[in-house]
Short mmCIF file of C-alpha atoms and ligand atoms in Angstrom, two decimals:
data_model
loop_
_atom_site.label_atom_id
_atom_site.label_comp_id
_atom_site.label_asym_id
_atom_site.label_seq_id
_atom_site.Cartn_x
_atom_site.Cartn_y
_atom_site.Cartn_z
CA MET A 1 0.00 0.00 0.00
CA LYS A 2 0.98 3.62 -0.56
CA PHE A 3 0.06 6.61 1.51
CA LYS A 4 0.34 10.34 1.07
CA PHE A 5 -0.11 13.17 3.57
CA TRP A 6 -2.40 16.04 2.48
CA GLY A 7 -2.72 17.65 5.92
CA THR A 8 -0.56 17.17 9.03
CA ARG A 9 -1.67 19.96 11.37
CA GLY A 10 -3.91 19.71 14.42
CA SER A 11 -6.83 21.89 15.52
CA VAL A 12 -6.94 24.65 12.91
CA PRO A 13 -5.36 25.39 9.51
CA VAL A 14 -2.26 27.58 9.80
CA PRO A 15 -1.05 28.68 6.35
CA GLY A 16 1.87 31.08 6.23
CA ALA A 17 5.59 31.57 5.94
CA SER A 18 6.39 29.87 9.26
CA THR A 19 4.63 26.58 8.38
CA LEU A 20 5.77 26.03 4.81
CA HIS A 21 7.77 22.87 5.41
CA TYR A 22 5.49 20.73 7.60
CA GLY A 23 2.33 22.34 6.24
CA GLY A 24 -0.71 24.17 7.55
CA ASN A 25 -3.64 21.96 6.46
CA THR A 26 -5.57 19.86 8.98
CA PRO A 27 -5.52 16.03 8.88
CA CYS A 28 -6.01 14.11 5.67
CA ILE A 29 -4.14 11.06 4.38
CA GLU A 30 -4.65 9.20 1.11
CA ILE A 31 -4.12 5.45 1.05
CA ARG A 32 -3.93 3.38 -2.13
CA THR A 33 -4.11 -0.36 -1.76
CA SER A 34 -2.07 -2.65 -3.99
CA GLN A 35 -5.24 -2.95 -6.14
CA ASN A 36 -5.34 0.90 -6.35
CA LYS A 37 -8.46 1.16 -4.17
CA LEU A 38 -8.70 4.56 -2.54
CA PHE A 39 -9.18 5.20 1.18
CA ILE A 40 -9.01 8.67 2.68
CA ILE A 41 -8.41 9.08 6.39
CA ASP A 42 -10.03 12.19 7.84
CA ALA A 43 -11.41 15.17 5.99
CA GLY A 44 -9.42 18.10 7.32
CA THR A 45 -8.60 20.96 4.95
CA GLY A 46 -5.98 18.81 3.20
CA ILE A 47 -8.79 16.90 1.48
CA ARG A 48 -9.61 19.88 -0.79
CA GLU A 49 -6.49 19.56 -2.91
CA LEU A 50 -6.79 15.77 -3.01
CA GLY A 51 -10.36 16.16 -4.35
CA ASN A 52 -9.17 18.52 -7.08
CA ARG A 53 -6.60 15.98 -8.15
CA LEU A 54 -9.15 13.13 -8.24
CA CYS A 55 -11.40 15.23 -10.51
CA ASN A 56 -8.50 16.10 -12.80
CA GLU A 57 -7.28 12.54 -13.13
CA ASN A 58 -10.79 11.20 -13.88
CA PHE A 59 -10.76 8.77 -10.98
CA HIS A 60 -14.09 6.89 -11.07
CA ASP A 61 -13.76 4.08 -8.56
CA ASP A 62 -15.51 4.24 -5.16
CA ILE A 63 -14.04 6.65 -2.65
CA ASN A 64 -13.99 5.53 0.99
CA ILE A 65 -13.57 8.28 3.57
CA LEU A 66 -12.85 7.19 7.15
CA ILE A 67 -13.51 9.75 9.85
CA SER A 68 -11.57 9.17 13.09
CA HIS A 69 -13.92 11.56 14.93
CA THR A 70 -15.94 14.63 14.11
CA HIS A 71 -13.93 17.42 15.73
CA TRP A 72 -13.78 20.33 13.28
CA ASP A 73 -10.18 19.80 12.24
CA HIS A 74 -11.07 16.31 10.96
CA ILE A 75 -14.15 17.29 8.91
CA GLN A 76 -13.75 20.93 7.97
CA GLY A 77 -12.50 20.19 4.45
CA LEU A 78 -15.41 17.90 3.56
CA LEU A 79 -17.62 20.48 1.82
CA PHE A 80 -14.68 21.60 -0.32
CA PHE A 81 -14.04 18.08 -1.63
CA LYS A 82 -15.07 18.54 -5.28
CA PRO A 83 -16.07 14.92 -6.01
CA PHE A 84 -19.24 15.51 -3.91
CA TYR A 85 -20.51 17.88 -6.61
CA SER A 86 -20.04 15.48 -9.53
CA LYS A 87 -22.34 12.61 -10.58
CA ASP A 88 -19.26 10.59 -11.53
CA PHE A 89 -18.37 9.49 -8.04
CA THR A 90 -19.64 7.13 -5.37
CA ILE A 91 -18.49 8.09 -1.91
CA ASN A 92 -18.77 6.02 1.26
CA ILE A 93 -18.28 7.91 4.50
CA HIS A 94 -17.37 5.65 7.40
CA ALA A 95 -17.68 7.13 10.87
CA TYR A 96 -18.51 6.28 14.44
CA ASN A 97 -22.10 6.84 15.44
CA SER A 98 -21.43 8.99 18.50
CA ASN A 99 -24.01 10.25 20.98
CA GLY A 100 -26.74 8.38 19.08
CA MET A 101 -26.30 10.58 16.02
CA ASN A 102 -26.33 8.92 12.64
CA VAL A 103 -23.19 9.70 10.66
CA ASP A 104 -25.14 11.68 8.02
CA HIS A 105 -25.51 14.19 10.84
CA ILE A 106 -22.06 15.38 9.72
CA PHE A 107 -23.59 16.90 6.59
CA ASP A 108 -26.71 18.13 8.37
CA THR A 109 -24.43 20.06 10.69
CA LEU A 110 -21.95 21.35 8.14
CA MET A 111 -24.59 22.37 5.61
CA SER A 112 -26.91 24.27 7.84
CA PRO A 113 -27.53 27.99 7.60
CA PRO A 114 -26.06 30.36 8.58
CA TYR A 115 -22.77 28.43 8.37
CA PHE A 116 -22.88 27.37 4.71
CA PRO A 117 -24.79 28.83 1.74
CA ALA A 118 -26.13 25.53 0.35
CA THR A 119 -28.02 22.52 1.69
CA LYS A 120 -27.41 18.82 1.03
CA GLU A 121 -29.32 18.98 -2.30
CA VAL A 122 -26.18 20.33 -4.02
CA ILE A 123 -24.40 17.02 -3.44
CA LYS A 124 -24.55 15.20 -6.77
CA THR A 125 -22.49 12.17 -6.02
CA LYS A 126 -23.92 8.93 -4.69
CA THR A 127 -23.05 9.22 -1.00
CA PHE A 128 -23.50 6.46 1.53
CA PHE A 129 -22.98 6.64 5.27
CA LYS A 130 -21.56 3.60 7.02
CA GLU A 131 -21.31 3.20 10.71
CA LEU A 132 -17.99 2.21 12.27
CA GLU A 133 -17.55 0.73 15.71
CA GLY A 134 -14.53 0.31 17.95
CA GLU A 135 -12.73 -3.01 18.38
CA LYS A 136 -13.94 -4.39 15.04
CA THR A 137 -12.37 -5.62 11.80
CA TYR A 138 -13.70 -4.51 8.42
CA SER A 139 -12.65 -6.30 5.23
CA PHE A 140 -12.43 -4.89 1.72
CA ASP A 141 -11.25 -7.96 -0.21
CA ASP A 142 -7.65 -8.50 0.92
CA PHE A 143 -7.42 -5.08 2.58
CA LYS A 144 -8.39 -5.11 6.27
CA ILE A 145 -9.11 -2.30 8.68
CA GLU A 146 -9.15 -2.82 12.45
CA THR A 147 -10.51 -0.18 14.82
CA ILE A 148 -9.95 0.70 18.47
CA LYS A 149 -11.19 3.54 20.67
CA VAL A 150 -8.46 5.89 21.89
CA HIS A 151 -7.96 8.35 24.77
CA HIS A 152 -9.69 11.41 23.35
CA SER A 153 -13.28 12.60 23.19
CA LYS A 154 -15.94 9.86 23.16
CA GLY A 155 -15.86 7.56 20.16
CA THR A 156 -12.56 8.65 18.62
CA LEU A 157 -11.16 5.73 16.64
CA ALA A 158 -7.71 4.64 15.56
CA PHE A 159 -7.34 2.49 12.45
CA LYS A 160 -4.97 -0.34 11.58
CA PHE A 161 -4.61 -1.05 7.86
CA ILE A 162 -3.39 -4.51 6.93
CA GLU A 163 -2.43 -5.74 3.49
CA ASN A 164 0.08 -8.34 2.25
CA GLY A 165 1.46 -8.80 5.76
CA LYS A 166 2.20 -5.07 6.21
CA GLN A 167 0.56 -3.01 8.94
CA LEU A 168 0.04 0.72 9.30
CA VAL A 169 -1.67 2.36 12.29
CA TYR A 170 -3.26 5.82 12.24
CA MET A 171 -3.73 6.95 15.84
CA THR A 172 -4.66 10.57 16.32
CA ASP A 173 -6.01 12.26 18.36
CA ASN A 174 -4.81 10.27 21.37
CA GLU A 175 -3.40 11.20 24.76
CA ILE A 176 -0.87 8.71 26.05
CA LEU A 177 -1.73 8.43 29.72
CA TYR A 178 0.70 8.86 32.64
CA GLU A 179 1.12 11.12 35.63
CA HIS A 180 3.16 14.05 34.40
CA HIS A 181 5.77 15.76 36.58
CA LYS A 182 7.16 19.05 35.32
CA ASP A 183 10.74 18.88 33.95
CA GLU A 184 10.80 15.08 34.18
CA TYR A 185 10.51 12.46 31.48
CA PRO A 186 7.75 9.85 31.94
CA LEU A 187 8.50 6.39 33.29
CA LYS A 188 8.37 3.58 30.77
CA ALA A 189 6.71 1.14 33.19
CA GLU A 190 3.90 3.61 33.88
CA ILE A 191 3.27 4.27 30.17
CA ILE A 192 3.08 0.51 29.55
CA GLU A 193 0.73 -0.03 32.47
CA LYS A 194 -1.69 2.79 31.60
CA ASN A 195 -1.79 2.32 27.81
CA GLN A 196 -1.71 -1.46 27.48
CA ASP A 197 -4.66 -1.83 25.10
CA LEU A 198 -3.30 0.71 22.61
CA ILE A 199 0.27 -0.59 22.84
CA SER A 200 -1.03 -4.08 22.01
CA PHE A 201 -2.96 -2.65 19.04
CA CYS A 202 0.29 -1.12 17.69
CA LYS A 203 2.53 -4.11 18.52
CA ASP A 204 5.22 -4.72 15.87
CA VAL A 205 3.51 -2.63 13.17
CA ASP A 206 5.54 -1.34 10.24
CA TYR A 207 4.32 2.25 10.57
CA LEU A 208 2.67 4.15 13.40
CA ILE A 209 1.27 7.58 12.53
CA HIS A 210 0.59 9.24 15.90
CA ASP A 211 -0.44 12.51 17.45
CA ALA A 212 2.75 14.39 18.47
CA MET A 213 1.04 17.64 19.26
CA TYR A 214 3.30 18.99 22.01
CA GLN A 215 6.94 19.10 22.92
CA ILE A 216 7.13 17.76 26.47
CA SER A 217 8.20 21.15 27.88
CA ASP A 218 4.77 22.53 26.89
CA TYR A 219 2.75 19.56 28.06
CA ASP A 220 2.09 20.54 31.68
CA LYS A 221 -0.32 23.26 30.47
CA LYS A 222 -2.20 20.78 28.21
CA ILE A 223 -2.73 17.68 30.37
CA GLY A 224 -6.13 16.13 29.71
CA TRP A 225 -6.63 17.89 26.37
CA GLY A 226 -6.54 14.58 24.49
CA HIS A 227 -3.16 14.92 22.79
CA SER A 228 0.32 13.52 23.36
CA ASN A 229 3.81 14.88 23.86
CA ASN A 230 6.87 13.75 21.94
CA ILE A 231 8.58 11.83 24.77
CA SER A 232 5.57 9.85 25.98
CA LEU A 233 5.06 8.95 22.31
CA ALA A 234 8.67 7.78 21.92
CA ILE A 235 8.24 5.52 24.98
CA PHE A 236 4.88 4.24 23.68
CA ALA A 237 6.45 3.42 20.27
CA MET A 238 9.37 1.61 21.90
CA ALA A 239 6.99 -0.41 24.08
CA ALA A 240 4.99 -1.35 20.98
CA ASN A 241 8.20 -2.17 19.07
CA VAL A 242 7.06 -0.31 15.94
CA LYS A 243 9.50 -0.13 13.03
CA ASN A 244 8.72 3.43 11.87
CA LEU A 245 7.19 6.20 13.96
CA ILE A 246 5.58 9.09 12.06
CA LEU A 247 4.96 12.33 13.98
CA PHE A 248 1.62 13.94 13.08
CA HIS A 249 -1.09 16.46 14.17
CA TYR A 250 1.28 19.28 15.13
CA GLU A 251 0.26 22.08 17.50
CA PRO A 252 -0.95 24.99 15.32
CA ASP A 253 1.26 27.54 17.11
CA TYR A 254 4.44 25.58 16.30
CA THR A 255 6.57 27.02 13.49
CA ASP A 256 8.73 24.79 11.29
CA GLU A 257 11.71 25.62 13.55
CA MET A 258 9.79 24.59 16.67
CA ILE A 259 8.83 21.28 15.04
CA ASP A 260 12.50 20.77 14.13
CA GLU A 261 13.30 21.15 17.84
CA LEU A 262 10.57 18.65 18.78
CA ILE A 263 12.02 16.15 16.28
CA LYS A 264 15.57 16.67 17.55
CA GLU A 265 14.58 16.00 21.16
CA THR A 266 12.59 12.89 20.15
CA LYS A 267 15.47 11.55 18.06
CA ASN A 268 17.95 12.09 20.90
CA TYR A 269 15.63 10.35 23.34
CA LEU A 270 15.33 7.31 21.05
CA LEU A 271 19.12 7.21 20.49
CA ASN A 272 19.88 7.52 24.20
CA ASN A 273 17.56 4.59 24.82
CA GLU A 274 19.21 2.49 22.09
CA SER A 275 16.01 2.30 20.10
CA LYS A 276 16.16 1.24 16.44
CA ILE A 277 12.90 2.98 15.57
CA ASN A 278 13.09 5.03 12.40
CA LEU A 279 11.64 8.45 13.24
CA ILE A 280 9.82 10.30 10.45
CA ALA A 281 8.21 13.73 10.73
CA SER A 282 5.20 13.95 8.42
CA TYR A 283 4.92 16.92 6.08
CA GLU A 284 2.40 17.82 3.42
CA LYS A 285 2.74 15.78 0.20
CA MET A 286 5.06 13.24 1.85
CA GLU A 287 4.54 9.84 0.19
CA LEU A 288 5.52 6.42 1.47
CA ASN A 289 5.29 2.99 -0.06
CA ILE A 290 5.12 -0.02 2.22
ZN1 ZN B 1 -7.54 16.82 15.82
ZN1 ZN B 2 -9.95 15.75 18.26
#
């Protein structure tokens, strides 16, 4: 499978000179299976440019969009995804049915005055809503998707994609749990104890894409906000024995230079702990083939 990052930023889009390298669009990743089936994870603002490309390249197979959860930064690009306005496409939106709301509630909410000028009638594509649940496996021929609920707002899901013996986990937004003490690194034993279910889910995977919203020095002001710091993530990844760790969902106030610092500290931590994990910092348009 191949995957490409169209948005790597958390919370809110931050275009501008200080975010040119890692990018300012909110979460969106394109996955192509070995059979060239298309899956899109999350519909942050990065999905707009992906939609333009699909229209230009005359892509006519089904489009599957998986929504990890419906916080704004994960759905705010949806109405600007051009394939919705063309009869040529069939789009399946897969999302968790949270608080008893059917997943088509996403459109009812986004397309309601006074927030948007048009109602759902402008959608020309065939659109289907499919409910996802946690701790389940969904099969699309030889391509499998496993789900698990994470430590964020109710019903937020992580996904594990499995094909030809390769495994990729997308786990954002997630707060790795431990008791934080200012100016101290977390204890590995405590991270393992408090995050066992998620560590097992990520065990031995080829790639883990994970929320790395904060550098640990900023974390004491953000405890309980549902996001992780770089050092707790490094420990989590070591405990799960992942091969490649991809940093994702950056804090919107972080400039490229601040993200460079976050990466440097994470790399040093992994080296000092004799970890062989390959650390990768996601940036817009980054492509990987596994
Ligand atoms: Zn988010
Ligand atoms: Zn969120």
